[in-house]
PDB file of C-alpha atoms and ligand atoms in Angstrom:
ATOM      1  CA  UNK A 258      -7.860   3.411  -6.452  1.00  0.00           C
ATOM      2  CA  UNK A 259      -6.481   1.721  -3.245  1.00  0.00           C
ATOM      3  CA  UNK A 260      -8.464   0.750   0.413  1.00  0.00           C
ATOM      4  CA  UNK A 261      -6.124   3.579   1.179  1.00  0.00           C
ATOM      5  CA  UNK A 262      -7.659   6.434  -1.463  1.00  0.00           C
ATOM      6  CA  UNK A 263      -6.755   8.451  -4.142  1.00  0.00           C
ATOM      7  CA  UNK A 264      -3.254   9.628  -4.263  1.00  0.00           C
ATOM      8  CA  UNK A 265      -2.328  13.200  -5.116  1.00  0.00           C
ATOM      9  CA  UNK A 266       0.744  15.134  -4.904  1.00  0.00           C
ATOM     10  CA  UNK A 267       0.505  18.240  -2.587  1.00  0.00           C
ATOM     11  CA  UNK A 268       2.957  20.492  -3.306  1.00  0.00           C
ATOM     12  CA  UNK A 269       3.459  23.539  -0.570  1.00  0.00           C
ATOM     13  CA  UNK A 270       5.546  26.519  -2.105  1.00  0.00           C
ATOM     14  CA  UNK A 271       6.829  29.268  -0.349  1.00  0.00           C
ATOM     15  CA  UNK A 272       9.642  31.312   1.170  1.00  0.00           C
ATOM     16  CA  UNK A 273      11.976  29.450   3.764  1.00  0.00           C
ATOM     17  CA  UNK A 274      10.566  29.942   7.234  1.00  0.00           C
ATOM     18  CA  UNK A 275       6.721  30.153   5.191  1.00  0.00           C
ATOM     19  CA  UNK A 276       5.414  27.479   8.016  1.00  0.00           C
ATOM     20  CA  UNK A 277       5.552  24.824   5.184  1.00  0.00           C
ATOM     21  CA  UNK A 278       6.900  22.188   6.476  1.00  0.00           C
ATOM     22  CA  UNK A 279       5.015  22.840   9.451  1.00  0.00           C
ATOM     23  CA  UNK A 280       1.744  22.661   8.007  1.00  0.00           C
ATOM     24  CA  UNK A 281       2.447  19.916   5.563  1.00  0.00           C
ATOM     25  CA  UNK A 282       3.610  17.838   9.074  1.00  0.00           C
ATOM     26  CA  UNK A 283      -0.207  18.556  10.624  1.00  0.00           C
ATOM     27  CA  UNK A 284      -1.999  17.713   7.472  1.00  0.00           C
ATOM     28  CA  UNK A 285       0.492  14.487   6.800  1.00  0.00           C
ATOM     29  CA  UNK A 286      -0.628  13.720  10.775  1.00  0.00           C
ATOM     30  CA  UNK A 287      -4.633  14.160   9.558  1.00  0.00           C
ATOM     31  CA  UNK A 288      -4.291  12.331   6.562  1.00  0.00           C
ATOM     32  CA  UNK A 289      -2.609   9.598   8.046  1.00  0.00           C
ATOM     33  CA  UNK A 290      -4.924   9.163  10.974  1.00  0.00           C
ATOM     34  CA  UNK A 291      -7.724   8.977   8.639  1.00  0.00           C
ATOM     35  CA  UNK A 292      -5.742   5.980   7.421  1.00  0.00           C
ATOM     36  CA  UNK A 293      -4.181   7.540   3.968  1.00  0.00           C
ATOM     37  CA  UNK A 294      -0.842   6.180   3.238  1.00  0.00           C
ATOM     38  CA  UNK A 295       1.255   9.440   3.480  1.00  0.00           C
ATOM     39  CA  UNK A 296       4.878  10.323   2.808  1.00  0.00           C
ATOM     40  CA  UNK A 297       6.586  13.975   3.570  1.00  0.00           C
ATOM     41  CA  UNK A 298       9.297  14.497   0.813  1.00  0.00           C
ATOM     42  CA  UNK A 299      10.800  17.970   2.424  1.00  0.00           C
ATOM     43  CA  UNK A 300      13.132  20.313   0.949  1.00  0.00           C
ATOM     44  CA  UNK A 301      15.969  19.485   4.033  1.00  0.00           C
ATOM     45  CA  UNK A 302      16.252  15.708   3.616  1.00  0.00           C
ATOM     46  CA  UNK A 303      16.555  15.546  -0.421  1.00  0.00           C
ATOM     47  CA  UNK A 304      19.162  17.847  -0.359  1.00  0.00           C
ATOM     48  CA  UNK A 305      20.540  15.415   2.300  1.00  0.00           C
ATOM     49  CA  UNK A 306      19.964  12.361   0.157  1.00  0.00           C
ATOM     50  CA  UNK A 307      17.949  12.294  -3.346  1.00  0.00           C
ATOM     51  CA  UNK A 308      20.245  16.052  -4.451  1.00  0.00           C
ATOM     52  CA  UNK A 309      23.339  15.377  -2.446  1.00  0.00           C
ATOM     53  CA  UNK A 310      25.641  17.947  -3.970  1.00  0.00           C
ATOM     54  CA  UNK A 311      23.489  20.302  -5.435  1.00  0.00           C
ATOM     55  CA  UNK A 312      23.590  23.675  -5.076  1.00  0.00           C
ATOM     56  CA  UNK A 313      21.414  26.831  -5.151  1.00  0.00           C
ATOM     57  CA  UNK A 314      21.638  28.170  -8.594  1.00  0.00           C
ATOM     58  CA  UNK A 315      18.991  28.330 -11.030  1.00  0.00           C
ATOM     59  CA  UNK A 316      19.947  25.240 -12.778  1.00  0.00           C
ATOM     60  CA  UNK A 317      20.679  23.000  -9.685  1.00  0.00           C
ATOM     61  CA  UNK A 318      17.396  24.278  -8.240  1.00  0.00           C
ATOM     62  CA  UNK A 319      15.511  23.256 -11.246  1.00  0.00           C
ATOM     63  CA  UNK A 320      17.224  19.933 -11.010  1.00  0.00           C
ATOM     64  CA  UNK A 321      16.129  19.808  -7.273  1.00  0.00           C
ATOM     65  CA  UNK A 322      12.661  20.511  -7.977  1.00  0.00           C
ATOM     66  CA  UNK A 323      11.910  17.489 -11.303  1.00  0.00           C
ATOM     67  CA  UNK A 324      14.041  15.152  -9.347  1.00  0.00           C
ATOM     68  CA  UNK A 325      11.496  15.864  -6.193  1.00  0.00           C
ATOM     69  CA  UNK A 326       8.275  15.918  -8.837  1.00  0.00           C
ATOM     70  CA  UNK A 327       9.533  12.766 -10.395  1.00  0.00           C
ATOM     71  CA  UNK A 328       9.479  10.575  -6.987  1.00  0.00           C
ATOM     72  CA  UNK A 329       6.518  12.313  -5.861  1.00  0.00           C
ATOM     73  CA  UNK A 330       4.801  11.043  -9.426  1.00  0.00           C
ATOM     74  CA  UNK A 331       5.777   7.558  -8.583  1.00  0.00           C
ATOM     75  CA  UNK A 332       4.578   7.792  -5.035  1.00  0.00           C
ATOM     76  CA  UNK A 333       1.243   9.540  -5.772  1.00  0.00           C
ATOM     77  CA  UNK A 334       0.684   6.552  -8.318  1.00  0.00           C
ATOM     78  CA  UNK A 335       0.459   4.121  -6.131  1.00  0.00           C
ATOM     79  CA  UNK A 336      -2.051   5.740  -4.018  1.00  0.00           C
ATOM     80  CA  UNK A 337       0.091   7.838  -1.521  1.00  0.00           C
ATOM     81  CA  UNK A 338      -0.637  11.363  -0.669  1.00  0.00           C
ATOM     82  CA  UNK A 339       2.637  12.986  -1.151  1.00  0.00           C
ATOM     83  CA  UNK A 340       3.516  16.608   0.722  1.00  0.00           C
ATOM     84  CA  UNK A 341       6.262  18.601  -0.596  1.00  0.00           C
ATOM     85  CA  UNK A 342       7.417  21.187   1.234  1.00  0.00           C
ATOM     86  CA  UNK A 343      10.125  22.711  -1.093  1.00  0.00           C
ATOM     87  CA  UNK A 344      10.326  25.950  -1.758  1.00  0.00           C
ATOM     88  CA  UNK A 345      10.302  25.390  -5.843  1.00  0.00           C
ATOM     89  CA  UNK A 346      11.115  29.198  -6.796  1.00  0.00           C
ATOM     90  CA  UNK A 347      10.872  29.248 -10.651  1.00  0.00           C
ATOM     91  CA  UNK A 348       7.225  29.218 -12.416  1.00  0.00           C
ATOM     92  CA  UNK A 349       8.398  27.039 -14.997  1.00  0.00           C
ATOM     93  CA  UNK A 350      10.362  24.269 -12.944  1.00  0.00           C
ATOM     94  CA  UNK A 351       7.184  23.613 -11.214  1.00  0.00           C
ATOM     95  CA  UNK A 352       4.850  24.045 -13.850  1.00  0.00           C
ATOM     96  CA  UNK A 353       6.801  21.481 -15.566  1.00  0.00           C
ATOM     97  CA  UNK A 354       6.286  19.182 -12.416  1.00  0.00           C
ATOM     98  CA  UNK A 355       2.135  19.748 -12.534  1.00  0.00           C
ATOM     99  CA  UNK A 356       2.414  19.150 -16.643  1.00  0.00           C
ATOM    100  CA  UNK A 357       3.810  15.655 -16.024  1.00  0.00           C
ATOM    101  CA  UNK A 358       1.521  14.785 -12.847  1.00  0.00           C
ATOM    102  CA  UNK A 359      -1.295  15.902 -15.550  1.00  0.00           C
ATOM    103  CA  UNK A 360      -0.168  13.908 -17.943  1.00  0.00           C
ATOM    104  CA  UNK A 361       0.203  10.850 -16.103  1.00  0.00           C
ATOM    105  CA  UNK A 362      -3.302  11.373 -14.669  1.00  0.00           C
ATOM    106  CA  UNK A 363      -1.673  11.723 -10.678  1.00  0.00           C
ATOM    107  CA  UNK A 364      -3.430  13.934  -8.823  1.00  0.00           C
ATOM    108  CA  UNK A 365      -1.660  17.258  -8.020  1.00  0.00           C
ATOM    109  CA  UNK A 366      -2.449  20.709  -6.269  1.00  0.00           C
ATOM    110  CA  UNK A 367      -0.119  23.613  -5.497  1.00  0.00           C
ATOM    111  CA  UNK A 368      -0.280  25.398  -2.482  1.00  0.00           C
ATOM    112  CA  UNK A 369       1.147  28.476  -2.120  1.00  0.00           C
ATOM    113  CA  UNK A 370       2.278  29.301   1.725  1.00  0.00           C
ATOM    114  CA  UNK A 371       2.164  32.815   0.962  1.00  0.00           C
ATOM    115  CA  UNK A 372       3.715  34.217   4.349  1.00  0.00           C
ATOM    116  CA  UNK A 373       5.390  38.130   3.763  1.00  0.00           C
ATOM    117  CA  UNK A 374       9.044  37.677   4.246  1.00  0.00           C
ATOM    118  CA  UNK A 375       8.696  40.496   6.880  1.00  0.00           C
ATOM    119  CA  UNK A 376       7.177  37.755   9.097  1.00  0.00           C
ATOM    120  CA  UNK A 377       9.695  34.666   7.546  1.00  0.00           C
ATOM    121  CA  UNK A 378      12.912  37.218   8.208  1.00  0.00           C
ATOM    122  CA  UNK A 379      11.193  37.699  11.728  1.00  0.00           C
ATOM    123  CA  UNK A 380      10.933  33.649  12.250  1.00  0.00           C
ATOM    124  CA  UNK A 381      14.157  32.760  10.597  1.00  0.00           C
ATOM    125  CA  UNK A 382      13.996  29.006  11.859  1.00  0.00           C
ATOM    126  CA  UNK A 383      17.454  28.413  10.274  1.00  0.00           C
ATOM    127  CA  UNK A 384      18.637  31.436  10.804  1.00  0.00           C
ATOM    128  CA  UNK A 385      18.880  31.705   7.059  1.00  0.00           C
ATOM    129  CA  UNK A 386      18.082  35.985   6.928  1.00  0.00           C
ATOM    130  CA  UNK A 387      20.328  36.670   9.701  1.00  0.00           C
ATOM    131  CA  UNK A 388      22.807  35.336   7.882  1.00  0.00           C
ATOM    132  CA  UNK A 389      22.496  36.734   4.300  1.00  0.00           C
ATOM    133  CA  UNK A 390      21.821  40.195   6.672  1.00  0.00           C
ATOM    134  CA  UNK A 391      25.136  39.572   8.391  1.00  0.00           C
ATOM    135  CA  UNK A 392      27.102  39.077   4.351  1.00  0.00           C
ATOM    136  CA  UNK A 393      27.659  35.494   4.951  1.00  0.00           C
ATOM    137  CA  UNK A 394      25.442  33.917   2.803  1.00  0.00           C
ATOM    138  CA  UNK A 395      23.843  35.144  -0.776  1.00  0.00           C
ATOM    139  CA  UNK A 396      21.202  33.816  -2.674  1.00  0.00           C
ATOM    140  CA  UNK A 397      18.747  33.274   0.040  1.00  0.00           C
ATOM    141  CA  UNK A 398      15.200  33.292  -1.697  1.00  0.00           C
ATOM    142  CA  UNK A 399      12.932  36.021  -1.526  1.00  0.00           C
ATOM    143  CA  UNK A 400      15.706  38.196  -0.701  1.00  0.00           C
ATOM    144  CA  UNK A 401      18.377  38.422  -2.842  1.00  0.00           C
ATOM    145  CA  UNK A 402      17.442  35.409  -5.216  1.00  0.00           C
ATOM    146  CA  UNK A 403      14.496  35.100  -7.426  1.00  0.00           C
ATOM    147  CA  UNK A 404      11.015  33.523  -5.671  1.00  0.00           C
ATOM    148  CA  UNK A 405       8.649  33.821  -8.507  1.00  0.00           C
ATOM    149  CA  UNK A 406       4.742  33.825  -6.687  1.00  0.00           C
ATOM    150  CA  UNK A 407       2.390  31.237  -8.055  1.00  0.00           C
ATOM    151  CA  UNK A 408       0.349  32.998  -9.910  1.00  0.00           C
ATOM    152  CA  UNK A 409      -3.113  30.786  -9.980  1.00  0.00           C
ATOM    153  CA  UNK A 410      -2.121  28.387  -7.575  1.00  0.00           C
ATOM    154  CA  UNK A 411      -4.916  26.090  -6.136  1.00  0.00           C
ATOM    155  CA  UNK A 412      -4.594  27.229  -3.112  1.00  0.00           C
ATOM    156  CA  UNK A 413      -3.447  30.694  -1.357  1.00  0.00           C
ATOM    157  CA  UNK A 414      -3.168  30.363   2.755  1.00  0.00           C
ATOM    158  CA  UNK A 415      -2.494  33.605   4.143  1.00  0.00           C
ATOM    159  CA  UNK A 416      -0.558  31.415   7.125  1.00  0.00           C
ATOM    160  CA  UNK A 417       0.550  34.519   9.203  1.00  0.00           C
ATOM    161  CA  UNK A 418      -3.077  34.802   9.935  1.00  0.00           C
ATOM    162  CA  UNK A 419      -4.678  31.530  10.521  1.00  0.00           C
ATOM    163  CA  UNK A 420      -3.001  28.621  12.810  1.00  0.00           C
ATOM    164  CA  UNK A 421      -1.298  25.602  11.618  1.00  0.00           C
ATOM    165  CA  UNK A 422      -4.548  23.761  11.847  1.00  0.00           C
ATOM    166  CA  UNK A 423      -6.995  26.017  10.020  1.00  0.00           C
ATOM    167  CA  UNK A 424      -4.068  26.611   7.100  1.00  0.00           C
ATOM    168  CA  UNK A 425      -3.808  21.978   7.723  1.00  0.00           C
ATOM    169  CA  UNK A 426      -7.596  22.209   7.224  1.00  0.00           C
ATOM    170  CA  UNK A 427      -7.962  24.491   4.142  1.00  0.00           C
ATOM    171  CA  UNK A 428      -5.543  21.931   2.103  1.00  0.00           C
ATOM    172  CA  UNK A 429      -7.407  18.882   3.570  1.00  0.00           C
ATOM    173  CA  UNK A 430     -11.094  20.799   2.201  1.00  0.00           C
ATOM    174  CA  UNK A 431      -9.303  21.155  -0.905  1.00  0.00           C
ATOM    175  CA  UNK A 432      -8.122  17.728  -1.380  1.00  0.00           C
ATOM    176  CA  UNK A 433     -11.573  16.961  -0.297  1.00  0.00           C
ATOM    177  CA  UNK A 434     -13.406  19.494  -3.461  1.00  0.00           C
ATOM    178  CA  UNK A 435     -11.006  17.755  -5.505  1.00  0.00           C
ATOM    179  CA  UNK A 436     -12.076  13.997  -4.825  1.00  0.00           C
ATOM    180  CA  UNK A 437      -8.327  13.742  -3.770  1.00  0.00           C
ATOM    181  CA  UNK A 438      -9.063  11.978  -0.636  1.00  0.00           C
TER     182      UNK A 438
HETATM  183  N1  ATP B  94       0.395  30.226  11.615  1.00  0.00           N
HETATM  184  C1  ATP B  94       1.522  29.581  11.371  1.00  0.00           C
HETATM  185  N2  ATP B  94       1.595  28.725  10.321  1.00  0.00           N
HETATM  186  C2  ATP B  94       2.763  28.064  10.090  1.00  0.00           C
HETATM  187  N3  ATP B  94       3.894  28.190  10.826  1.00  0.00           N
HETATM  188  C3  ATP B  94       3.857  29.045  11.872  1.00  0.00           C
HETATM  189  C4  ATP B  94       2.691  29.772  12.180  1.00  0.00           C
HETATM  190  N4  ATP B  94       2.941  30.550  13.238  1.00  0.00           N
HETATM  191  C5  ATP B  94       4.210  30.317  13.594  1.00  0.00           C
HETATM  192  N5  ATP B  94       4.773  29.398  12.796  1.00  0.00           N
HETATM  193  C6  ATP B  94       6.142  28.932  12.931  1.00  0.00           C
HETATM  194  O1  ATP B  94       6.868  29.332  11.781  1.00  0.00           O
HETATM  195  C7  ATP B  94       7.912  28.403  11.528  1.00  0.00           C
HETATM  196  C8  ATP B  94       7.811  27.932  10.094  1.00  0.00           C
HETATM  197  O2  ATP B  94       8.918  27.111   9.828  1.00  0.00           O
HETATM  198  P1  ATP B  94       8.913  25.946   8.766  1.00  0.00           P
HETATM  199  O3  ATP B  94      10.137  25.130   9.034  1.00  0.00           O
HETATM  200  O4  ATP B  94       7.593  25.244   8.732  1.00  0.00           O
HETATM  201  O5  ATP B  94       9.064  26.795   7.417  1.00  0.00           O
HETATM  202  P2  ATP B  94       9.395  26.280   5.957  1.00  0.00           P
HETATM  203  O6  ATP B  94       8.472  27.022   5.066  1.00  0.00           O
HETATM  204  O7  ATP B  94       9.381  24.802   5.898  1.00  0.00           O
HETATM  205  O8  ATP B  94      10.866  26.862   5.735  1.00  0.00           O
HETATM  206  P3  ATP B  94      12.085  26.255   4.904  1.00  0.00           P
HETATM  207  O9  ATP B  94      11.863  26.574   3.465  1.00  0.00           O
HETATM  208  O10 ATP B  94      13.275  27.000   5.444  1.00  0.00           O
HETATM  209  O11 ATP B  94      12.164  24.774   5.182  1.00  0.00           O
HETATM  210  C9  ATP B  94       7.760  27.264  12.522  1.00  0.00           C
HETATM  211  O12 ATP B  94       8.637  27.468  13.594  1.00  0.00           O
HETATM  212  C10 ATP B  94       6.307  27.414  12.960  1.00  0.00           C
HETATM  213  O13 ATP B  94       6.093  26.900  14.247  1.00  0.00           O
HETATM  214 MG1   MG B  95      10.818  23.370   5.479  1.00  0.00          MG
END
Protein backbone atom coordinates (compact mmCIF):
# COMPACT_ATOMS: atom_id res chain seq x y z
CA UNK A 1 0.00 0.00 0.00
CA UNK A 2 1.18 3.61 -0.81
CA UNK A 3 1.51 7.02 1.74
CA UNK A 4 -1.36 7.69 -0.58
CA UNK A 5 -3.78 4.43 0.42
CA UNK A 6 -5.32 1.64 -0.97
CA UNK A 7 -6.40 1.88 -4.49
CA UNK A 8 -9.77 0.64 -5.69
CA UNK A 9 -11.65 1.02 -8.78
CA UNK A 10 -15.09 2.76 -8.34
CA UNK A 11 -17.15 2.09 -10.96
CA UNK A 12 -20.59 4.36 -11.18
CA UNK A 13 -23.24 2.72 -13.61
CA UNK A 14 -26.21 4.21 -14.73
CA UNK A 15 -28.41 5.81 -17.37
CA UNK A 16 -26.95 8.99 -19.21
CA UNK A 17 -28.02 12.08 -17.31
CA UNK A 18 -27.97 9.46 -13.83
CA UNK A 19 -25.81 12.43 -12.00
CA UNK A 20 -22.74 10.10 -12.44
CA UNK A 21 -20.32 11.98 -13.47
CA UNK A 22 -21.48 14.49 -11.19
CA UNK A 23 -21.13 12.60 -8.16
CA UNK A 24 -18.02 10.75 -9.10
CA UNK A 25 -16.51 14.68 -9.63
CA UNK A 26 -17.54 15.49 -5.66
CA UNK A 27 -16.24 12.27 -4.33
CA UNK A 28 -12.90 12.50 -6.75
CA UNK A 29 -12.80 16.32 -5.01
CA UNK A 30 -13.12 14.45 -1.26
CA UNK A 31 -10.82 11.86 -1.97
CA UNK A 32 -8.33 14.00 -3.28
CA UNK A 33 -8.42 16.56 -0.54
CA UNK A 34 -7.91 13.88 1.88
CA UNK A 35 -4.72 13.46 -0.12
CA UNK A 36 -5.68 10.09 -2.25
CA UNK A 37 -4.15 10.11 -5.60
CA UNK A 38 -7.37 10.16 -7.78
CA UNK A 39 -8.06 9.93 -11.50
CA UNK A 40 -11.75 10.37 -13.23
CA UNK A 41 -11.77 8.02 -16.34
CA UNK A 42 -15.43 9.29 -17.74
CA UNK A 43 -17.46 7.85 -20.37
CA UNK A 44 -17.08 11.42 -22.67
CA UNK A 45 -13.28 11.65 -22.85
CA UNK A 46 -12.47 7.78 -23.74
CA UNK A 47 -14.70 7.89 -26.41
CA UNK A 48 -12.70 11.08 -27.27
CA UNK A 49 -9.35 9.37 -26.88
CA UNK A 50 -8.76 5.65 -25.42
CA UNK A 51 -12.24 4.34 -28.02
CA UNK A 52 -11.84 6.89 -30.74
CA UNK A 53 -14.09 5.36 -33.36
CA UNK A 54 -16.22 3.23 -31.55
CA UNK A 55 -19.60 3.07 -31.75
CA UNK A 56 -22.75 2.17 -29.75
CA UNK A 57 -23.51 -1.37 -30.55
CA UNK A 58 -23.33 -4.18 -28.31
CA UNK A 59 -19.98 -5.26 -29.38
CA UNK A 60 -18.25 -1.78 -29.54
CA UNK A 61 -19.81 -1.07 -26.13
CA UNK A 62 -18.36 -4.14 -24.68
CA UNK A 63 -15.08 -3.13 -26.19
CA UNK A 64 -15.58 0.37 -24.54
CA UNK A 65 -16.23 -0.97 -21.25
CA UNK A 66 -12.73 -3.86 -20.87
CA UNK A 67 -10.69 -1.25 -22.58
CA UNK A 68 -11.95 1.32 -19.63
CA UNK A 69 -11.64 -1.77 -16.85
CA UNK A 70 -8.26 -2.60 -18.18
CA UNK A 71 -6.64 1.05 -17.52
CA UNK A 72 -8.60 1.42 -14.50
CA UNK A 73 -6.81 -2.12 -13.29
CA UNK A 74 -3.48 -0.61 -13.97
CA UNK A 75 -4.31 2.63 -12.27
CA UNK A 76 -5.98 1.12 -9.16
CA UNK A 77 -2.63 -0.98 -8.86
CA UNK A 78 -0.59 1.49 -8.20
CA UNK A 79 -2.58 2.91 -5.48
CA UNK A 80 -5.00 5.36 -7.31
CA UNK A 81 -8.63 5.52 -6.62
CA UNK A 82 -10.10 5.31 -9.99
CA UNK A 83 -13.95 6.71 -10.74
CA UNK A 84 -15.65 5.54 -13.74
CA UNK A 85 -18.48 7.10 -14.72
CA UNK A 86 -19.55 5.01 -17.81
CA UNK A 87 -22.64 3.89 -18.25
CA UNK A 88 -21.43 -0.01 -18.81
CA UNK A 89 -25.02 -1.41 -19.93
CA UNK A 90 -24.46 -5.21 -20.27
CA UNK A 91 -24.21 -7.50 -16.93
CA UNK A 92 -21.63 -9.49 -18.38
CA UNK A 93 -19.18 -6.75 -19.89
CA UNK A 94 -18.88 -5.46 -16.46
CA UNK A 95 -18.92 -8.46 -14.57
CA UNK A 96 -16.08 -9.43 -16.64
CA UNK A 97 -14.33 -6.08 -15.56
CA UNK A 98 -14.95 -6.93 -11.50
CA UNK A 99 -13.69 -10.80 -12.37
CA UNK A 100 -10.32 -9.43 -13.50
CA UNK A 101 -10.01 -6.55 -10.73
CA UNK A 102 -10.74 -9.80 -8.40
CA UNK A 103 -8.36 -11.65 -9.78
CA UNK A 104 -5.63 -9.32 -9.74
CA UNK A 105 -6.45 -8.55 -6.09
CA UNK A 106 -7.40 -4.46 -7.11
CA UNK A 107 -9.92 -3.26 -5.19
CA UNK A 108 -13.29 -2.72 -6.97
CA UNK A 109 -16.99 -1.68 -6.08
CA UNK A 110 -19.94 -1.01 -8.39
CA UNK A 111 -22.19 1.63 -7.86
CA UNK A 112 -25.25 1.72 -9.35
CA UNK A 113 -26.66 5.52 -9.93
CA UNK A 114 -30.01 4.21 -10.08
CA UNK A 115 -31.91 7.54 -11.17
CA UNK A 116 -35.64 6.61 -13.08
CA UNK A 117 -35.20 7.72 -16.60
CA UNK A 118 -38.41 9.80 -15.99
CA UNK A 119 -36.09 12.15 -14.03
CA UNK A 120 -32.75 11.51 -16.61
CA UNK A 121 -35.31 12.26 -19.81
CA UNK A 122 -36.38 15.35 -17.60
CA UNK A 123 -32.48 16.45 -17.09
CA UNK A 124 -31.27 15.48 -20.48
CA UNK A 125 -27.77 17.27 -19.97
CA UNK A 126 -26.86 16.35 -23.59
CA UNK A 127 -29.91 16.58 -24.82
CA UNK A 128 -29.57 12.92 -25.63
CA UNK A 129 -33.79 12.01 -25.05
CA UNK A 130 -34.86 14.95 -26.88
CA UNK A 131 -33.21 13.77 -29.54
CA UNK A 132 -34.02 10.01 -29.84
CA UNK A 133 -37.83 11.68 -28.97
CA UNK A 134 -37.42 13.97 -31.95
CA UNK A 135 -36.25 10.41 -34.48
CA UNK A 136 -32.80 11.64 -34.78
CA UNK A 137 -30.94 9.45 -32.85
CA UNK A 138 -31.60 5.51 -31.86
CA UNK A 139 -30.04 3.46 -29.48
CA UNK A 140 -29.99 5.81 -26.62
CA UNK A 141 -29.80 3.56 -23.38
CA UNK A 142 -32.56 2.95 -21.23
CA UNK A 143 -34.79 3.85 -23.94
CA UNK A 144 -34.62 2.14 -26.91
CA UNK A 145 -31.28 0.15 -26.21
CA UNK A 146 -30.68 -2.42 -23.62
CA UNK A 147 -29.47 -1.00 -19.85
CA UNK A 148 -29.36 -4.18 -17.95
CA UNK A 149 -29.73 -3.01 -13.82
CA UNK A 150 -27.00 -4.31 -11.59
CA UNK A 151 -28.48 -6.71 -9.93
CA UNK A 152 -26.35 -6.97 -6.42
CA UNK A 153 -24.35 -4.09 -6.94
CA UNK A 154 -22.37 -2.77 -3.86
CA UNK A 155 -23.98 0.06 -3.77
CA UNK A 156 -27.66 1.41 -4.80
CA UNK A 157 -27.98 5.51 -4.44
CA UNK A 158 -31.39 6.47 -5.04
CA UNK A 159 -29.67 10.02 -6.41
CA UNK A 160 -33.05 11.73 -7.33
CA UNK A 161 -33.52 11.84 -3.65
CA UNK A 162 -30.41 12.67 -1.83
CA UNK A 163 -27.88 15.62 -3.02
CA UNK A 164 -24.67 15.19 -4.75
CA UNK A 165 -22.96 15.20 -1.42
CA UNK A 166 -24.94 12.68 0.62
CA UNK A 167 -25.00 10.20 -2.73
CA UNK A 168 -20.52 11.57 -2.69
CA UNK A 169 -20.74 10.46 0.96
CA UNK A 170 -22.51 7.04 0.76
CA UNK A 171 -19.60 5.82 -1.82
CA UNK A 172 -16.87 7.44 0.38
CA UNK A 173 -18.61 5.23 3.73
CA UNK A 174 -18.43 2.42 1.48
CA UNK A 175 -14.95 2.68 0.39
CA UNK A 176 -14.43 3.32 3.99
CA UNK A 177 -16.46 -0.45 5.22
CA UNK A 178 -14.37 -1.80 2.62
CA UNK A 179 -10.79 -0.72 3.94
CA UNK A 180 -10.63 0.94 0.41
CA UNK A 181 -9.41 4.15 1.68
N1 LIG B 1 -29.20 14.73 -6.62
C1 LIG B 1 -28.50 14.77 -7.74
N2 LIG B 1 -27.49 13.89 -7.94
C2 LIG B 1 -26.78 13.95 -9.10
N3 LIG B 1 -27.00 14.82 -10.11
C3 LIG B 1 -28.01 15.70 -9.95
C4 LIG B 1 -28.80 15.71 -8.79
N4 LIG B 1 -29.73 16.66 -8.91
C5 LIG B 1 -29.53 17.24 -10.10
N5 LIG B 1 -28.49 16.69 -10.73
C6 LIG B 1 -28.02 17.11 -12.04
O1 LIG B 1 -28.22 16.04 -12.95
C7 LIG B 1 -27.24 16.10 -13.98
C8 LIG B 1 -26.55 14.75 -14.07
O2 LIG B 1 -25.67 14.79 -15.17
P1 LIG B 1 -24.35 13.94 -15.28
O3 LIG B 1 -23.57 14.52 -16.41
O4 LIG B 1 -23.68 13.81 -13.95
O5 LIG B 1 -24.97 12.51 -15.66
P2 LIG B 1 -24.22 11.22 -16.19
O6 LIG B 1 -24.83 10.09 -15.44
O7 LIG B 1 -22.75 11.39 -16.12
O8 LIG B 1 -24.73 11.14 -17.70
P3 LIG B 1 -23.98 10.62 -19.00
O9 LIG B 1 -24.06 9.13 -19.01
O10 LIG B 1 -24.77 11.21 -20.13
O11 LIG B 1 -22.56 11.13 -18.97
C9 LIG B 1 -26.28 17.22 -13.63
O12 LIG B 1 -26.64 18.37 -14.35
C10 LIG B 1 -26.53 17.40 -12.14
O13 LIG B 1 -26.23 18.70 -11.71
MG1 LIG C 1 -21.25 11.43 -17.54
Amino acid sequence: MSEHGQGATIWLTGLPSAGKTTIARALARRLAEEGHRVEVLDGDEIREFLSAGLGFGREDRDTNVQRIGFVAELLSSHGVKTLVPVIAPYADSREAVRKRHQAAGTGYVEIHVATPVEVCSERDVKGLYAKQAAGQLTGLTGVDDPYEEPVEPDLRIAAHEQSVAESADAVHALLAARGLL
